[in-house]
Short mmCIF file of N, CA and C in Angstrom, two decimals:
data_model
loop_
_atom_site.label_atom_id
_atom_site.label_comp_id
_atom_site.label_asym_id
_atom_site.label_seq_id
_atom_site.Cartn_x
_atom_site.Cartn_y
_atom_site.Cartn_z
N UNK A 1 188.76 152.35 195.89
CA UNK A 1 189.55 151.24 196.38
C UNK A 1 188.69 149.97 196.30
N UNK A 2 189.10 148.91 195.77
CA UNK A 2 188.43 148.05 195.64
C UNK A 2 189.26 146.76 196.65
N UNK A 3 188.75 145.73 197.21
CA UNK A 3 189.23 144.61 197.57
C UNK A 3 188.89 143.51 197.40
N UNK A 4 190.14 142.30 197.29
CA UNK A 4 189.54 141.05 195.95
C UNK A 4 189.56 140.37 196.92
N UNK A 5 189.08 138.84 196.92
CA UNK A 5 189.02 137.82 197.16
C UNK A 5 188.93 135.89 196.13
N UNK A 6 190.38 135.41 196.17
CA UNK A 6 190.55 134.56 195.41
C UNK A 6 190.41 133.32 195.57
N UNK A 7 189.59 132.46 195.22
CA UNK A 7 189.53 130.99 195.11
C UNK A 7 189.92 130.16 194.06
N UNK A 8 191.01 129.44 193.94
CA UNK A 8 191.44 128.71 192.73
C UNK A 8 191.43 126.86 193.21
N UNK A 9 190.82 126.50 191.64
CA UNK A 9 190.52 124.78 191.70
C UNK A 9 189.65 124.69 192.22
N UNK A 10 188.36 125.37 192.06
CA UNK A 10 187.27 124.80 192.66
C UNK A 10 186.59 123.82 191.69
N UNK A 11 185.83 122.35 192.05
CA UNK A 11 185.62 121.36 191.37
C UNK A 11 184.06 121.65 191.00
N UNK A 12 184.08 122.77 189.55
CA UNK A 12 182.93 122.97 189.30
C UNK A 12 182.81 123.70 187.87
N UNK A 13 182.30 123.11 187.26
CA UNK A 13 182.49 123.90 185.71
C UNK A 13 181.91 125.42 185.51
N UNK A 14 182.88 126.19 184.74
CA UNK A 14 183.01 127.92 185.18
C UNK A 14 181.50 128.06 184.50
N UNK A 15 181.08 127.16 183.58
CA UNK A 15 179.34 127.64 183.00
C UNK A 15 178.43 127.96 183.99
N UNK A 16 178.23 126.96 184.96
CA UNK A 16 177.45 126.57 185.99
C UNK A 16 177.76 127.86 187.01
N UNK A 17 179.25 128.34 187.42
CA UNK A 17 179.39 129.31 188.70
C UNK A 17 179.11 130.74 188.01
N UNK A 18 179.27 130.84 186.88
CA UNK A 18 179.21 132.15 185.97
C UNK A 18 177.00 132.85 186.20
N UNK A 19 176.58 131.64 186.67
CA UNK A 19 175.45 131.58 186.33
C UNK A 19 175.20 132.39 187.78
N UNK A 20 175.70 132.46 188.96
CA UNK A 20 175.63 132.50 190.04
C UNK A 20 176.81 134.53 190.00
N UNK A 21 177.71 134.03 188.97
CA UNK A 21 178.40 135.45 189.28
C UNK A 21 177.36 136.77 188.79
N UNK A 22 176.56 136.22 187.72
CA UNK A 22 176.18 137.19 187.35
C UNK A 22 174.40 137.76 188.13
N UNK A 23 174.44 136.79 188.93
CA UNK A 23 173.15 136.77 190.10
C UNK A 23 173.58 137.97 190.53
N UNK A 24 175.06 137.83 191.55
CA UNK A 24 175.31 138.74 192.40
C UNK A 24 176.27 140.02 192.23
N UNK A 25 176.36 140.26 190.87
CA UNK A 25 176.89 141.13 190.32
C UNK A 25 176.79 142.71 190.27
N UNK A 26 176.84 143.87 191.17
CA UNK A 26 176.28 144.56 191.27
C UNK A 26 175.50 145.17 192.61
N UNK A 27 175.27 143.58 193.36
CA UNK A 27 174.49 144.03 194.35
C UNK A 27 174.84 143.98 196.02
N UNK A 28 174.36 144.83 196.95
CA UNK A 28 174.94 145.03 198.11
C UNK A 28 175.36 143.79 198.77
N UNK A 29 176.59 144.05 199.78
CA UNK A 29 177.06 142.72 200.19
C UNK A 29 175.90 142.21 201.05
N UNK A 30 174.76 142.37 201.51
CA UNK A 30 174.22 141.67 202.20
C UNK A 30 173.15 141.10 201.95
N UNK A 31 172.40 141.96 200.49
CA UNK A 31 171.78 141.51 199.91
C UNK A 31 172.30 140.25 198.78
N UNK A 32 173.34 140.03 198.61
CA UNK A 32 174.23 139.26 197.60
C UNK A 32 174.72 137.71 198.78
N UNK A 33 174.68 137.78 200.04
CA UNK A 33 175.15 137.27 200.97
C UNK A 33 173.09 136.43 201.04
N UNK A 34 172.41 137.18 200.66
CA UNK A 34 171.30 136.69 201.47
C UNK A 34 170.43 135.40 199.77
N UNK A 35 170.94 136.33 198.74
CA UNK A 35 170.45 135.25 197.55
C UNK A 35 171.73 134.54 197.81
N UNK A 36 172.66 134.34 198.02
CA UNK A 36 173.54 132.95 198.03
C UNK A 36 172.77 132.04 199.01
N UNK A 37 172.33 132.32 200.04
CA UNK A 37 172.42 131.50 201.39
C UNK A 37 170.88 130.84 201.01
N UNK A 38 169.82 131.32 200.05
CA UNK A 38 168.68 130.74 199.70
C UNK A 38 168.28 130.30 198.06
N UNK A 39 169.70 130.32 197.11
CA UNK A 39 169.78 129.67 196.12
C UNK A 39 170.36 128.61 196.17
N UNK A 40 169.63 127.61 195.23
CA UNK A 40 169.76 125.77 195.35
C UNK A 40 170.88 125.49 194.65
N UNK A 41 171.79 126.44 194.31
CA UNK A 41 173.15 126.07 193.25
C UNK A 41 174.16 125.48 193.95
N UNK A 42 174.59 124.79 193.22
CA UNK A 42 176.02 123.72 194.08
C UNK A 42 177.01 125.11 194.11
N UNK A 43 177.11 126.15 193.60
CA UNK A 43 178.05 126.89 193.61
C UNK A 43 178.18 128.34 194.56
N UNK A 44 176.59 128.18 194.74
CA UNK A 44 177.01 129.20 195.86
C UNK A 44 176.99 129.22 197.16
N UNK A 45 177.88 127.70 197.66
CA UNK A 45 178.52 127.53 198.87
C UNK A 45 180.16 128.15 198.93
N UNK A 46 180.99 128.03 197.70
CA UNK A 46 181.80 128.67 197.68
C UNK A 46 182.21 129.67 197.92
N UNK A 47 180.78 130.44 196.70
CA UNK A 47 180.59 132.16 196.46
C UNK A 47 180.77 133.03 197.66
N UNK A 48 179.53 131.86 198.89
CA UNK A 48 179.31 132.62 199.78
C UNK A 48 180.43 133.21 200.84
N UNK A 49 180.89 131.39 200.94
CA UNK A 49 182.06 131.87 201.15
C UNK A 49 183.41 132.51 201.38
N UNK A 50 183.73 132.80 200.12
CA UNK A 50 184.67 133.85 199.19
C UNK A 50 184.05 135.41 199.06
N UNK A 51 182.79 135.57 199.68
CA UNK A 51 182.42 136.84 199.71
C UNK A 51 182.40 137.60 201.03
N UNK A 52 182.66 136.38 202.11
CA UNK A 52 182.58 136.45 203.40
C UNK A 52 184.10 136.73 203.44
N UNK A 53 184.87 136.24 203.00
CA UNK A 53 186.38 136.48 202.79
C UNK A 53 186.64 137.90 202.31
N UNK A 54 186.04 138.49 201.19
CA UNK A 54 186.34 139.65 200.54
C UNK A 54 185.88 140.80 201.31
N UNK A 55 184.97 140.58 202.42
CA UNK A 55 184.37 141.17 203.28
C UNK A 55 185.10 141.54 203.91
N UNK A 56 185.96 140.51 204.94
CA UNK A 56 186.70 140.74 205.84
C UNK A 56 188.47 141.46 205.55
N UNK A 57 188.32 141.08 204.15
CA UNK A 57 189.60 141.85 203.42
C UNK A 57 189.49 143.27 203.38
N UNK A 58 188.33 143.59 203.15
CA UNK A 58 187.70 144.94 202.82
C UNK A 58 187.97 145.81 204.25
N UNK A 59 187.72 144.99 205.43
CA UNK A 59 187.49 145.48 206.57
C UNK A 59 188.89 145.89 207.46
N UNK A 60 189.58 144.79 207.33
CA UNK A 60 190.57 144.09 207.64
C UNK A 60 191.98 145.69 207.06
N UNK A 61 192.24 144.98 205.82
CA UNK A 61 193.26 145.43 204.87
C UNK A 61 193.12 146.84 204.47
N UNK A 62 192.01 147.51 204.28
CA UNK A 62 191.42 148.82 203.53
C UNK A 62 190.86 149.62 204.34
N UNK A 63 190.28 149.29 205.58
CA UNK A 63 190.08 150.27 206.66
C UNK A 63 188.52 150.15 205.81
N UNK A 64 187.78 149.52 205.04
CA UNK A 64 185.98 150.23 204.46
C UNK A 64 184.91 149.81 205.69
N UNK A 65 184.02 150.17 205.78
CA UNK A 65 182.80 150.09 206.41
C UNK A 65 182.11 148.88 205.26
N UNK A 66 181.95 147.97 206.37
CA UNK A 66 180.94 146.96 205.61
C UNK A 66 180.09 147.06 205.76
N UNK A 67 178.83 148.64 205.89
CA UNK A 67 177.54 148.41 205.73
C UNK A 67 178.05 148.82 204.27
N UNK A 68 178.89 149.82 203.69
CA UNK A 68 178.91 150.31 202.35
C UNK A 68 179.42 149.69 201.52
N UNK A 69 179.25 148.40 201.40
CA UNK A 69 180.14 147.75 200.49
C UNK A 69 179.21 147.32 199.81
N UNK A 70 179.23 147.19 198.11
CA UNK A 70 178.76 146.13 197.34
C UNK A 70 179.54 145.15 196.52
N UNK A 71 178.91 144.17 195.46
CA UNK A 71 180.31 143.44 195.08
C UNK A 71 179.80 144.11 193.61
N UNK A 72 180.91 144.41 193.16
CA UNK A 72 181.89 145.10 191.91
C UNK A 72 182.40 144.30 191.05
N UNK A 73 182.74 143.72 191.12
CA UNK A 73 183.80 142.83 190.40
C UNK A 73 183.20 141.11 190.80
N UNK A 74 182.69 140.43 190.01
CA UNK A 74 182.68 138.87 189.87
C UNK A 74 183.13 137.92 188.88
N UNK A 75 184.39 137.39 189.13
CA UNK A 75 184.53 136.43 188.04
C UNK A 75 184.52 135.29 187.77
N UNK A 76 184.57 134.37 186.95
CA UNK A 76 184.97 133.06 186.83
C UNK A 76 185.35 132.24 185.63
N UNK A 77 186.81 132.20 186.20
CA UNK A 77 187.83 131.94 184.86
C UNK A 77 187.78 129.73 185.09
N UNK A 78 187.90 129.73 183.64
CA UNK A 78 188.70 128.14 184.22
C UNK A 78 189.26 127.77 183.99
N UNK A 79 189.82 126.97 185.01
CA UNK A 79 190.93 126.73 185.66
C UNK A 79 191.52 125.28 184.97
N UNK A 80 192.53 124.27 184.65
CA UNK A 80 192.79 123.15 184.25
C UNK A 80 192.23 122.27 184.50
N UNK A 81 191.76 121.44 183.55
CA UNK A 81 191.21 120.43 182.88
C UNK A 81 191.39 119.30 183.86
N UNK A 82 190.80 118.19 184.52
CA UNK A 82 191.47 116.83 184.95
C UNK A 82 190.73 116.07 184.24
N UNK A 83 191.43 114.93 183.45
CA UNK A 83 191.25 114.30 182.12
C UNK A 83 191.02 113.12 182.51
N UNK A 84 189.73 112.81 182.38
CA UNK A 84 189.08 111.11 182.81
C UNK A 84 188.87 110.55 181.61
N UNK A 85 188.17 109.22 182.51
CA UNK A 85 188.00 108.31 180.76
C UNK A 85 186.99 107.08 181.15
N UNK A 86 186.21 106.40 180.61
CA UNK A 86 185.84 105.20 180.61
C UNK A 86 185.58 104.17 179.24
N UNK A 87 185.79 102.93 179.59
CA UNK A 87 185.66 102.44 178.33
C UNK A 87 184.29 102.60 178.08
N UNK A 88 184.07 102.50 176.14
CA UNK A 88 182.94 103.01 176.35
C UNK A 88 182.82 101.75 174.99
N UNK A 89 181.67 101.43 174.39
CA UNK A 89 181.13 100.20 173.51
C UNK A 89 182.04 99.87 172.95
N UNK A 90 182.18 98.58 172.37
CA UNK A 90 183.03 98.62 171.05
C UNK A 90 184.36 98.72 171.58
N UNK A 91 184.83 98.54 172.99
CA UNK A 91 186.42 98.93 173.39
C UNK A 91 187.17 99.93 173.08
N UNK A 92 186.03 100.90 173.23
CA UNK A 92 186.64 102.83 173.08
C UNK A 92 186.93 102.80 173.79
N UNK A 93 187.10 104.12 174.11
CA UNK A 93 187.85 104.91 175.02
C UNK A 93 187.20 106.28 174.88
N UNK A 94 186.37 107.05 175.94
CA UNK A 94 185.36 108.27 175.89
C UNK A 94 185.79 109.05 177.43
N UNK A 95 186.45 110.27 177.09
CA UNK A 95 187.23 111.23 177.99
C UNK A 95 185.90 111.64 178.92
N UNK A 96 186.01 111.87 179.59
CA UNK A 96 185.59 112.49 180.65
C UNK A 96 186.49 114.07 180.74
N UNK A 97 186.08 114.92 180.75
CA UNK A 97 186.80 116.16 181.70
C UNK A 97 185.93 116.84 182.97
N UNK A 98 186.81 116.95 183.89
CA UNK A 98 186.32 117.05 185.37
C UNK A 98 186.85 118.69 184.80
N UNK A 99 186.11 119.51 185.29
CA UNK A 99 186.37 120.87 184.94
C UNK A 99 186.59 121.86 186.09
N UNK A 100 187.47 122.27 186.25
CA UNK A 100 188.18 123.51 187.33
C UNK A 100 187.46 124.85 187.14
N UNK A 101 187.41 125.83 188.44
CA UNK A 101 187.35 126.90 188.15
C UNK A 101 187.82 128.16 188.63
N UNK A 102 188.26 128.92 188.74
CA UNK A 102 189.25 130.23 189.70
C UNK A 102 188.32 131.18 189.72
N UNK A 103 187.58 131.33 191.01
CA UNK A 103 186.89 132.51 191.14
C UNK A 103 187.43 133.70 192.02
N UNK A 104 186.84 134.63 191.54
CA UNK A 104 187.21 136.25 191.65
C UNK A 104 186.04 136.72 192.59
N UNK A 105 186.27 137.62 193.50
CA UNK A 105 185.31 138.10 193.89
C UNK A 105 185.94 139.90 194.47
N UNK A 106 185.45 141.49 193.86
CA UNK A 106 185.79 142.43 194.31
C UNK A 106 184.62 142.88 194.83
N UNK A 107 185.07 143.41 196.14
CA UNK A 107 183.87 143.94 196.85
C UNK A 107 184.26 145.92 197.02
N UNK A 108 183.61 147.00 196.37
CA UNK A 108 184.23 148.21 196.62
C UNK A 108 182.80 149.12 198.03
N UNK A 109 182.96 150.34 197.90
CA UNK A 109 182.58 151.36 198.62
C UNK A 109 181.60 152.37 197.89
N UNK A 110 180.31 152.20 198.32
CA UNK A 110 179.72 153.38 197.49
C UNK A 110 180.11 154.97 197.50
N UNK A 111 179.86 155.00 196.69
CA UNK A 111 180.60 156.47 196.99
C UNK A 111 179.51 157.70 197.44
#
């Protein structure tokens, strides 16, 4: 049994959070809870977040023991584009994209 936890539109490009999914990919929720809370990434205030969520889903919804939980499942998809611009020399015009991202987080049960 696995249990998810979803965050969508977070204002952060999926390169940058992917960098952070694959930190905690694999490893126990508390050890995964303890590199978020002492890595310098803009992204794993979210993570931590959303793992604290998947926690309580786990606990909550599924009846699991959260000493036995690790996280299983990390993703990060992205999410739509918000399309900026500034003029740029010469009376261009140079896009900006502000970049979205929908993160995933499954936390399961060792067996």
């Amino acid at each position: 049994m696995e249990a998810f936890a979803h965050v969508k539109y977070v204002r952060m490009s999926p390169r940058k959070v992917k960098l952070v999914c694959d930190m905690i990919r694999g490893k126990d929720v508390k050890t995964a809870a303890a590199y978020l809370s002492n890595t310098s990434k803009a992204a794993c205030e979210p993570m931590a977040k959303l793992l604290k969520s998947a926690v309580a889903n786990a606990e909550h919804n599924h009846e699991m023991n959260a000493d036995n939980l690790y996280v299983s499942t990390v993703v990060a998809n992205p999410g739509p584009i918000l399309k900026r611009g500034r003029i740029a020399s010469r009376r261009g015009f140079v896009r900006i994209n502000k970049r979205t991202t929908h993160i995933t987080i499954g936390v399961s049960e060792k067996a």
